[in-house]
XYZ file of C-alpha atoms in Angstrom:
707
model
C 77.523 93.530 47.563
C 77.493 94.171 51.187
C 77.154 91.274 53.666
C 73.242 91.645 54.072
C 72.871 91.164 50.401
C 75.461 88.323 50.006
C 73.587 86.577 52.990
C 70.126 86.386 50.822
C 71.980 84.198 48.114
C 73.388 81.696 50.809
C 71.968 78.005 50.009
C 69.495 76.821 52.279
C 70.725 75.528 55.659
C 69.311 72.743 56.028
C 67.343 72.468 52.441
C 63.857 70.622 52.740
C 64.580 67.480 51.368
C 61.663 65.287 50.641
C 60.993 61.881 49.346
C 58.909 61.561 46.245
C 57.274 58.172 47.224
C 56.303 55.772 44.112
C 56.995 52.418 45.173
C 53.483 51.099 45.841
C 52.130 52.571 42.259
C 55.222 51.318 40.566
C 55.170 47.852 41.841
C 51.301 47.422 40.635
C 52.556 48.026 36.920
C 53.077 45.074 34.550
C 56.463 44.002 33.333
C 56.101 45.862 29.842
C 54.754 49.051 31.631
C 57.654 48.850 33.933
C 59.802 48.617 30.682
C 58.158 51.558 28.914
C 58.426 53.740 32.200
C 62.132 53.115 32.658
C 63.209 53.845 29.224
C 61.374 57.254 29.214
C 62.720 57.833 32.573
C 66.347 57.109 31.339
C 65.591 59.254 28.287
C 64.273 62.065 30.565
C 67.326 61.994 32.890
C 69.925 62.122 30.044
C 68.327 65.561 29.487
C 70.085 66.493 33.040
C 73.227 68.013 31.351
C 71.228 69.911 28.761
C 69.448 71.618 31.693
C 72.798 72.479 33.267
C 74.005 74.030 30.083
C 70.720 76.110 29.913
C 71.146 77.375 33.568
C 74.735 78.646 33.619
C 78.003 77.898 32.046
C 79.415 76.620 35.774
C 76.486 74.557 36.543
C 78.102 71.566 34.561
C 81.448 71.491 36.245
C 79.827 71.979 39.651
C 77.866 68.998 38.898
C 80.636 66.866 38.000
C 82.526 68.062 41.237
C 79.694 67.052 43.381
C 79.689 63.487 41.888
C 83.449 63.282 41.773
C 83.489 63.650 45.338
C 80.881 61.121 45.833
C 82.582 58.301 43.569
C 85.782 59.146 45.571
C 84.476 58.240 48.915
C 81.731 56.009 47.885
C 79.399 58.175 49.594
C 80.955 57.856 52.938
C 81.194 61.631 53.622
C 82.838 60.954 57.056
C 85.763 59.182 55.288
C 86.036 62.160 53.143
C 85.907 64.622 55.879
C 88.844 62.826 57.555
C 90.894 62.480 54.350
C 90.535 66.509 54.039
C 90.391 67.758 57.646
C 86.934 69.550 56.787
C 84.829 70.130 60.169
C 81.403 69.000 60.672
C 79.745 72.477 59.978
C 81.645 72.858 56.761
C 80.841 69.330 55.584
C 77.151 70.140 56.213
C 77.402 73.317 54.345
C 78.532 71.647 51.303
C 76.144 68.710 51.419
C 73.368 71.335 51.874
C 74.602 73.047 48.808
C 75.104 69.971 46.807
C 71.551 68.835 47.792
C 69.640 72.382 46.512
C 71.976 72.308 43.597
C 70.937 68.835 42.424
C 67.377 69.436 43.378
C 67.289 72.527 41.159
C 69.836 70.921 38.579
C 71.749 74.234 38.489
C 73.140 77.070 40.872
C 69.839 79.168 40.086
C 66.916 78.456 41.775
C 64.479 76.855 39.752
C 61.665 78.907 41.312
C 63.010 82.394 41.762
C 65.988 82.345 39.035
C 68.329 83.973 41.415
C 71.502 82.393 42.290
C 72.524 80.297 45.580
C 76.277 79.956 46.627
C 77.806 77.721 49.147
C 77.776 78.856 52.745
C 81.173 77.315 53.354
C 84.369 79.412 52.539
C 86.346 78.848 49.423
C 89.314 77.002 51.199
C 86.780 74.260 52.278
C 85.911 73.290 48.657
C 89.803 73.389 47.894
C 90.473 71.189 50.803
C 87.964 68.740 49.532
C 89.174 69.106 45.591
C 92.523 68.015 47.023
C 91.431 64.263 46.839
C 92.019 64.010 43.281
C 93.528 65.759 40.201
C 89.873 65.363 38.557
C 88.212 67.089 41.514
C 90.891 70.015 41.454
C 90.279 70.425 37.703
C 86.596 70.598 38.290
C 86.469 72.859 40.956
C 88.833 75.304 38.712
C 86.419 75.238 36.119
C 83.449 75.813 38.596
C 85.496 79.005 39.596
C 86.213 80.423 36.098
C 83.274 79.484 33.990
C 80.493 81.781 33.633
C 79.621 83.608 37.098
C 81.676 80.802 39.058
C 80.277 78.937 42.000
C 80.563 81.868 44.420
C 79.146 85.420 43.929
C 80.979 88.148 41.995
C 80.547 91.208 44.192
C 81.768 93.346 41.350
C 78.722 92.096 39.308
C 75.688 91.438 41.650
C 73.436 91.551 38.321
C 74.966 88.200 37.490
C 73.111 86.765 40.642
C 69.879 86.721 38.587
C 68.853 85.412 35.225
C 68.010 87.824 32.469
C 69.478 89.247 29.243
C 73.249 89.380 28.889
C 73.353 92.823 27.800
C 71.871 93.975 31.137
C 74.586 91.955 32.922
C 72.378 89.010 33.780
C 72.983 85.416 33.580
C 71.371 83.495 30.526
C 72.869 80.695 28.777
C 70.536 80.366 25.996
C 72.658 83.051 24.640
C 76.286 81.468 25.087
C 79.230 83.521 24.661
C 77.100 86.633 23.729
C 77.289 89.249 26.385
C 76.466 91.944 23.868
C 73.416 90.192 22.267
C 70.483 92.758 22.560
C 66.873 91.915 23.013
C 66.073 93.886 19.805
C 68.186 91.343 18.045
C 66.847 88.284 19.760
C 63.405 89.466 18.652
C 64.473 90.068 15.247
C 65.852 86.643 14.746
C 63.066 85.140 16.321
C 60.580 86.945 13.785
C 62.906 85.815 10.947
C 63.258 82.495 11.981
C 59.514 81.895 12.269
C 59.221 83.326 8.487
C 61.550 80.026 7.933
C 59.478 77.772 9.743
C 62.095 77.328 12.712
C 60.498 77.154 16.088
C 62.622 78.581 19.000
C 61.922 76.001 21.953
C 65.095 73.682 21.389
C 67.251 76.352 20.111
C 70.160 78.718 21.578
C 71.616 81.663 19.785
C 75.466 82.770 19.680
C 76.567 86.237 18.563
C 79.988 86.105 17.346
C 82.679 88.912 17.663
C 81.948 89.911 14.319
C 78.219 90.513 14.522
C 77.122 87.291 13.057
C 74.803 84.873 14.544
C 74.578 81.275 15.002
C 71.314 79.337 15.942
C 72.174 76.292 17.876
C 69.502 73.519 17.385
C 69.547 70.555 20.105
C 69.726 67.208 17.949
C 71.725 64.031 17.579
C 72.839 64.910 14.189
C 75.383 67.530 13.073
C 73.868 68.059 9.857
C 70.110 68.440 9.021
C 68.668 65.423 7.433
C 68.824 64.561 3.715
C 65.163 65.553 3.269
C 65.949 68.743 4.942
C 65.077 70.468 8.217
C 62.057 72.416 9.333
C 63.349 75.388 7.207
C 63.830 73.192 4.202
C 67.112 72.895 2.343
C 68.329 76.212 3.531
C 70.833 76.700 6.549
C 72.090 80.335 6.408
C 71.010 83.445 5.397
C 72.094 87.306 5.061
C 69.818 89.291 7.089
C 68.214 92.515 6.424
C 67.839 95.802 8.209
C 68.505 96.351 11.049
C 71.044 93.618 10.890
C 71.930 94.192 7.128
C 74.982 92.428 6.132
C 75.241 90.136 9.158
C 74.802 86.248 8.747
C 72.640 83.949 10.374
C 73.642 80.277 10.323
C 71.620 77.272 11.678
C 74.030 74.897 13.466
C 72.604 71.491 14.333
C 74.104 68.940 16.837
C 73.847 71.141 20.154
C 73.855 68.746 23.240
C 74.473 66.105 20.573
C 75.742 63.402 22.997
C 72.913 63.686 25.561
C 70.188 64.003 22.462
C 71.483 60.671 21.105
C 71.056 59.065 24.239
C 67.570 60.389 24.882
C 66.573 59.435 20.948
C 67.980 55.991 21.451
C 65.977 55.305 24.772
C 62.851 56.643 23.185
C 63.205 54.062 20.561
C 63.788 51.394 23.221
C 60.588 52.588 25.028
C 58.732 52.203 21.579
C 59.255 48.352 22.102
C 57.182 48.294 25.010
C 54.044 50.687 23.848
C 50.705 49.969 24.890
C 48.983 50.981 21.688
C 49.391 52.298 18.196
C 48.896 55.688 19.247
C 51.891 55.546 21.864
C 54.023 53.807 18.974
C 53.312 56.853 16.818
C 53.971 59.309 19.407
C 57.374 57.622 20.424
C 58.424 57.514 16.769
C 57.734 61.229 16.279
C 59.538 61.847 19.574
C 62.360 59.976 18.586
C 62.848 61.699 15.062
C 62.695 64.962 16.553
C 65.462 64.410 19.058
C 67.328 62.881 16.324
C 67.011 65.727 13.651
C 65.735 68.702 15.788
C 62.751 69.037 14.163
C 60.202 70.721 16.204
C 57.578 70.083 13.477
C 58.067 66.309 14.620
C 57.832 67.509 18.065
C 54.465 69.060 17.550
C 53.276 65.568 15.818
C 54.201 63.835 19.146
C 52.265 66.158 21.013
C 49.072 65.461 18.800
C 49.675 61.797 19.512
C 50.320 62.248 23.104
C 47.009 64.313 23.483
C 45.274 61.524 21.877
C 46.637 58.829 24.098
C 44.026 58.916 26.558
C 44.206 57.694 30.168
C 47.576 55.489 29.729
C 48.643 53.388 32.915
C 52.186 55.241 32.418
C 51.865 58.770 31.386
C 54.924 60.866 30.193
C 55.967 64.038 28.486
C 59.345 64.885 27.388
C 61.116 67.923 25.474
C 61.892 71.430 25.618
C 58.605 72.420 27.209
C 58.457 75.716 29.182
C 59.911 79.018 28.485
C 59.693 80.622 31.781
C 63.429 81.066 32.231
C 64.354 82.241 28.887
C 64.361 86.195 29.158
C 62.776 86.532 25.869
C 60.273 84.151 26.901
C 60.117 81.842 23.829
C 63.110 79.388 24.310
C 62.368 76.370 26.612
C 64.063 74.230 29.174
C 64.301 70.569 28.947
C 62.322 68.483 30.843
C 60.854 64.948 30.881
C 58.075 63.406 33.320
C 57.269 59.836 33.788
C 54.082 59.238 36.005
C 51.741 56.502 37.052
C 48.023 56.947 37.028
C 46.086 57.258 40.377
C 42.905 55.834 39.281
C 40.764 56.706 42.429
C 41.825 60.321 42.575
C 41.488 60.744 38.587
C 37.673 59.970 39.232
C 37.219 63.447 40.796
C 39.037 65.322 37.757
C 36.968 63.507 35.295
C 33.824 64.663 36.795
C 35.335 68.542 36.780
C 35.971 67.565 32.730
C 32.510 66.337 32.358
C 31.064 69.484 33.972
C 33.242 71.958 32.291
C 31.054 72.821 29.400
C 28.275 74.027 32.058
C 31.119 75.915 34.156
C 32.930 78.059 31.388
C 29.949 80.497 30.933
C 30.045 81.660 34.524
C 33.470 83.031 33.554
C 33.273 86.988 33.110
C 33.315 87.024 29.282
C 30.995 86.350 26.225
C 31.169 83.567 23.777
C 32.958 85.608 21.250
C 36.018 85.333 23.473
C 35.622 81.478 24.052
C 36.039 78.378 21.825
C 32.963 77.404 20.083
C 33.559 73.853 21.298
C 35.227 72.474 24.563
C 37.260 69.709 23.753
C 37.254 67.593 26.601
C 40.827 66.767 27.596
C 42.057 63.794 29.417
C 42.501 64.856 33.172
C 44.291 62.471 35.491
C 45.820 62.614 38.679
C 49.260 61.059 38.567
C 52.189 59.574 40.782
C 55.492 60.984 39.559
C 58.051 58.300 38.907
C 60.361 60.865 37.383
C 60.752 64.395 36.792
C 63.831 65.707 35.218
C 63.350 69.518 35.878
C 64.594 72.358 37.612
C 61.471 72.460 39.788
C 58.597 69.991 39.811
C 55.099 71.716 39.358
C 51.931 70.541 41.128
C 49.984 70.457 37.991
C 50.415 70.418 34.182
C 48.466 71.716 31.178
C 50.156 71.067 28.093
C 51.335 71.214 24.893
C 51.678 74.939 24.793
C 51.186 75.148 21.203
C 48.196 77.020 20.264
C 47.504 75.462 17.178
C 47.474 72.031 18.549
C 45.473 73.051 21.522
C 42.871 74.364 19.342
C 42.746 71.651 16.465
C 43.466 68.613 18.665
C 42.888 69.360 22.199
C 45.250 69.122 25.509
C 45.814 67.349 28.666
C 45.950 68.200 32.396
C 47.336 66.236 34.999
C 47.697 66.938 38.855
C 50.768 65.556 40.376
C 49.481 63.587 43.635
C 52.767 62.833 45.329
C 54.019 66.192 44.588
C 51.106 67.886 46.187
C 51.064 65.483 49.102
C 55.039 65.846 49.907
C 55.403 67.148 53.231
C 58.421 69.215 54.316
C 59.482 68.601 58.103
C 59.035 71.216 60.798
C 57.675 73.951 58.386
C 56.801 77.350 59.677
C 54.024 79.363 58.526
C 54.268 83.094 58.841
C 51.624 85.545 57.916
C 48.706 83.587 58.934
C 46.676 84.804 61.976
C 46.899 82.182 65.022
C 43.187 81.947 64.921
C 43.347 80.752 61.222
C 46.186 78.566 61.610
C 44.222 75.334 62.295
C 41.666 75.787 59.506
C 44.709 76.900 57.223
C 46.687 73.786 58.195
C 43.912 71.142 57.874
C 42.683 72.214 54.394
C 45.555 73.830 52.593
C 46.402 70.475 50.533
C 42.888 69.932 49.600
C 42.347 73.435 48.607
C 45.469 73.535 46.643
C 44.239 70.304 44.912
C 41.098 72.294 43.984
C 43.018 75.315 42.885
C 45.351 73.233 40.516
C 42.454 71.365 39.067
C 40.679 74.263 38.238
C 43.674 76.389 37.124
C 44.959 73.642 34.640
C 41.373 72.734 33.120
C 39.257 75.795 33.331
C 42.241 78.251 33.467
C 44.842 77.167 30.816
C 41.972 75.366 28.999
C 39.697 78.333 28.202
C 39.873 81.110 25.982
C 39.749 81.972 21.935
C 42.541 83.968 20.317
C 41.142 86.280 17.871
C 43.261 85.546 14.936
C 44.069 85.891 11.054
C 44.349 82.224 10.352
C 45.467 82.499 6.685
C 45.646 85.386 4.269
C 42.643 87.354 4.518
C 40.814 84.814 6.629
C 39.841 85.075 10.358
C 38.299 83.314 13.070
C 35.989 86.146 13.864
C 33.836 88.354 11.704
C 36.387 91.147 10.836
C 33.468 93.390 9.484
C 31.671 93.127 12.775
C 34.553 92.367 15.559
C 33.310 91.292 18.955
C 32.321 93.745 21.450
C 34.990 93.902 24.327
C 33.284 93.319 27.780
C 36.047 95.905 29.132
C 35.572 99.051 26.734
C 32.318 98.115 25.427
C 33.539 99.134 21.832
C 34.339 96.777 19.184
C 37.784 94.986 19.507
C 40.525 96.769 17.141
C 43.295 94.158 17.580
C 43.931 90.612 17.008
C 46.883 88.010 16.175
C 48.403 88.477 12.830
C 49.663 85.663 10.363
C 52.444 83.975 12.174
C 51.874 85.623 15.556
C 51.338 83.681 18.462
C 50.340 84.643 22.033
C 54.186 84.106 23.204
C 55.461 85.873 20.227
C 53.081 88.986 20.825
C 53.425 89.222 24.630
C 56.879 88.198 24.865
C 58.748 87.914 28.286
C 55.519 88.472 30.240
C 53.441 86.110 28.656
C 54.330 83.085 30.923
C 53.400 85.163 34.166
C 50.499 86.915 32.614
C 48.814 83.573 31.547
C 49.604 82.021 34.922
C 47.811 84.964 36.423
C 44.650 84.564 34.058
C 44.807 80.846 35.300
C 45.026 81.461 39.053
C 42.116 84.003 38.678
C 40.110 81.631 36.959
C 40.646 79.120 39.963
C 40.141 81.989 42.569
C 36.512 82.773 40.543
C 35.274 79.209 40.432
C 36.478 77.646 43.562
C 33.816 80.130 45.093
C 31.097 77.592 43.624
C 30.320 75.127 46.301
C 28.717 72.772 43.516
C 32.514 72.427 42.175
C 33.720 72.035 45.511
C 31.169 69.124 45.724
C 32.761 67.549 42.619
C 35.937 67.081 44.593
C 34.010 65.561 47.566
C 33.595 68.609 49.846
C 30.273 69.506 51.009
C 26.741 69.095 49.474
C 26.891 71.876 46.806
C 25.006 74.406 49.023
C 26.703 77.518 50.409
C 27.543 76.690 54.202
C 30.479 78.584 55.694
C 30.406 76.106 58.654
C 31.212 73.028 56.405
C 34.433 71.358 55.217
C 33.677 72.982 51.884
C 33.344 76.300 53.575
C 36.918 75.843 55.100
C 38.449 74.611 51.865
C 37.263 78.012 50.262
C 38.574 79.613 53.171
C 41.859 78.034 52.982
C 42.187 78.683 49.383
C 41.858 82.518 49.617
C 44.181 82.480 52.516
C 46.956 80.522 50.597
C 46.629 82.677 47.622
C 46.971 85.922 49.761
C 49.790 84.427 51.716
C 51.483 83.282 48.327
C 51.204 87.054 47.348
C 53.147 87.973 50.326
C 55.977 85.539 50.197
C 56.188 86.130 46.512
C 58.357 89.391 47.532
C 61.095 87.075 47.941
C 61.367 86.189 44.218
C 61.385 90.123 43.490
C 64.917 91.793 43.004
C 65.207 95.393 44.326
C 68.138 96.076 42.061
C 67.000 95.064 38.794
C 63.443 95.611 39.774
C 62.332 92.465 38.021
C 60.316 89.244 39.159
C 62.215 85.871 39.193
C 59.248 83.413 39.101
C 56.072 83.650 36.836
C 53.724 82.138 39.280
C 54.684 84.347 42.194
C 54.598 87.464 40.097
C 50.944 86.477 39.378
C 50.159 85.858 42.947
C 51.237 89.018 44.123
C 48.935 90.735 41.659
C 46.090 88.885 42.943
C 46.871 89.962 46.710
C 46.804 93.426 45.257
C 43.252 92.632 43.875
C 42.253 91.373 47.217
C 43.284 94.298 48.951
C 41.667 96.660 46.438
C 38.225 94.720 46.752
C 37.154 97.157 49.498
C 35.055 97.127 52.553
C 37.927 95.627 54.468
C 37.636 92.285 52.903
C 41.330 91.524 53.022
C 43.887 93.733 54.872
C 47.533 93.674 56.154
C 47.413 93.413 59.956
C 50.386 94.866 61.960
C 51.344 96.731 64.882
C 55.116 96.635 64.960
C 56.899 99.392 62.936
C 59.125 96.761 61.517
C 56.290 94.511 60.459
C 57.409 91.687 62.478
C 53.964 90.720 63.558
C 52.405 91.041 60.101
C 49.495 88.897 59.025
C 46.840 88.765 56.644
C 43.220 89.158 57.656
C 40.544 87.939 55.608
C 36.787 88.243 56.150
C 35.709 84.824 54.865
C 31.950 85.908 54.576
C 33.075 88.735 52.161
C 34.698 86.213 49.724
C 31.394 85.921 47.588
C 30.496 89.552 47.934
C 33.506 91.273 47.676
C 36.508 88.857 46.480
C 35.268 87.030 43.872
C 33.899 90.063 41.990
C 37.180 91.908 42.434
C 39.106 88.897 40.823
C 36.466 88.703 38.122
C 36.955 92.266 37.116
C 40.881 91.899 37.228
C 40.128 88.442 35.028
C 38.058 89.830 32.556
C 40.761 92.406 31.343
C 43.477 89.920 31.620
C 41.441 87.353 29.380
C 40.095 89.983 26.860
C 43.821 91.638 26.342
C 45.179 88.251 25.601
C 42.344 87.053 23.195
C 42.668 90.320 21.208
C 46.554 90.527 21.171
C 46.215 94.099 22.819
C 49.675 94.147 23.975
C 49.540 97.750 25.089
C 46.607 97.532 27.576
C 47.614 93.993 28.637
C 51.377 95.517 29.694
C 49.629 98.487 31.247
C 47.537 96.475 33.262
C 49.907 93.753 34.445
C 52.825 96.088 35.135
C 50.504 98.124 37.321
C 49.135 95.238 39.457
C 52.556 93.686 39.847
C 54.540 97.147 40.325
C 56.492 96.749 43.659
C 56.554 99.993 45.706
C 58.554 101.350 48.638
C 56.143 99.743 51.174
C 56.235 96.186 49.470
C 59.935 96.429 48.100
C 61.490 97.407 51.488
C 59.250 97.002 54.626
C 57.320 93.743 53.718
C 59.854 92.077 51.620
C 62.493 92.464 54.742
C 60.107 90.492 56.872
C 59.476 87.922 53.822
C 63.266 87.419 53.691
C 63.571 87.100 57.703
C 60.979 84.324 57.684
C 61.449 82.553 54.442
C 61.335 78.882 54.402
C 63.440 76.646 52.147
C 61.561 75.124 48.943
C 61.246 71.493 48.816
C 63.810 69.646 46.821
C 62.748 66.076 45.949
C 64.607 62.799 46.266
C 63.592 60.864 43.332
C 63.765 56.816 42.627
C 65.781 55.175 40.004
C 64.940 52.265 37.943
C 67.293 49.746 36.943
C 66.856 47.148 33.954
C 68.515 43.622 33.652
C 67.508 40.477 31.879
C 63.970 42.157 31.132
C 63.277 43.096 34.485
C 63.016 46.535 35.871
C 63.537 47.083 39.518
C 63.027 50.488 41.463
C 65.336 52.025 44.332
C 64.180 54.692 46.561
C 66.537 56.770 48.701
C 66.862 58.582 52.198
C 65.150 61.830 52.372
C 68.455 63.767 52.992
C 71.158 65.646 51.260
C 73.388 62.577 51.156
C 70.274 60.534 49.718
C 69.654 63.057 47.089
C 73.432 63.114 45.879
C 73.217 59.298 45.923
C 70.332 59.252 43.693
C 72.068 61.201 40.929
C 75.307 59.280 41.368
C 73.708 55.949 40.801
C 71.711 57.737 38.093
C 74.620 58.036 36.193
C 73.847 60.859 33.821
């Protein structure tokens, strides 16, 4: 690995540390609501070590090393500096690395999946570790476990998450460097037949070729009534893995899962209604026994728990970082409803049945009835995750979504959090003012449509039981893409994720983003959010919001290239891969609707030029054509055409991968990491403590969180 390449992996200096402000909203809760929020917050954060183990083997010892140093000096870093002789620059390098590490809960970027390493040389960490035997021991483990705290110059592939047999890092397959995608897929299909869902599992392949499925649970053995697979827990496999044994191993992350289950039960003593009581009970059962059937039941109750004052969701939720696209990372959210901002989202929900027909597909590819979801604007109290999103649409289980429904949330204090001194490359000077003044509002509109009408639309054509279909198998729907009857659908036990595999997450995010780009063009929808009077007027605030929305998406498509790796030729982040393809769609719309503007050979003056007066005539139709294909291929399980389309639209050639990407790397801005508050309970009262928006404040918040 040459110096130029190595430089790309250095930790941000400085990181963009932002406070996730919550105090006024928390103070407005009742005592019972505060206790309910506190215990779910604690349960969420007790999953921190689970996340660390899901990221990389070295992440947990690095975490403990950082906190051991904090406790040694009680947060007085100047004292530690004096004790160890570390200079100011090197101390700052360490603090910046520690802040980025804690903000991502691991040493791989939560948004990008590439490793980051300390800027200070190893001798600096050696000096800091000299303060105690425990610190020395942890630093040694940080070097020797997994890929180590620094870069392995001999194995650059370890700098990215991916399949272990390709040389990449994945802690979802611990101690299994030789496990292959085919083996992972085969085991996944086998487990599906046994009613074992994959989200809370990891897979270990032993030296003799046998397999263990590690199930996260507070119990080492399945409960007396059996697991989701019944009374069986081991099987001999058939071809192509004949004579190999597959065994379920309960108790993965056992200490953490026990603490999670205990605190969920404590939260159950402070519920607001019977639905919450049942939801908490199913959560606790799932985390105790490892049953994802119980977790699915918790999600059904969660969907039915409408407009709670304290909203939450916790568990193994998103599968973005598993290279196979099915195992999910732990996350836990606790948030407080912002009633005023929720009103706009509720208006969007009310209008949704009349908006869905505007999308470019026929009724056969849409659910017969739109189940109006709960859609709230939330202020986040706690979010234990490798990255905090701006909005959420869950649960991810297709059957729950189809039968019970789903919820949408927009995270207000995440959307409004500002990074200090942020530079904005690739926007023309003449567009800068309208972009800066409207991008936050444009993003809120985008998130609202993306979550509700993006992820919330579509019908999967499927065999629902043996010989039964949710469409007329004798006269299948006519595809609006080919104008011929559909010839593919989801077979029994197949899901969207199992069919589309590793590309499913990014593909679906792209579909939802395209829905947002299409419908944000409607000025009556912009009026719902409080912008304009519903008529097309480019001189109005609504016109500025729409223009800023398209500018933001185009710019996101350019800066997405930071998260594309030229060595492995793979994308490291689902949303950014999607946004690159939408930028390509803009550029291919024709008639100079969108162009890249530059005069310098090295593209140092590169900007995006959009003709806002062609958004409706050229931009929207181009996105509609792309969206129609994405949607129909998803609905019909047409993996062949879906992969062909998406790989073509996200392909990075020499111009993008070398010339444009070089400029993206030269001008890249640190991604925000959030300092979150802590809650403390004493004598039935809960207090809140917020921290300084600095690396020191972020480290202190984790030290006092004590997880």
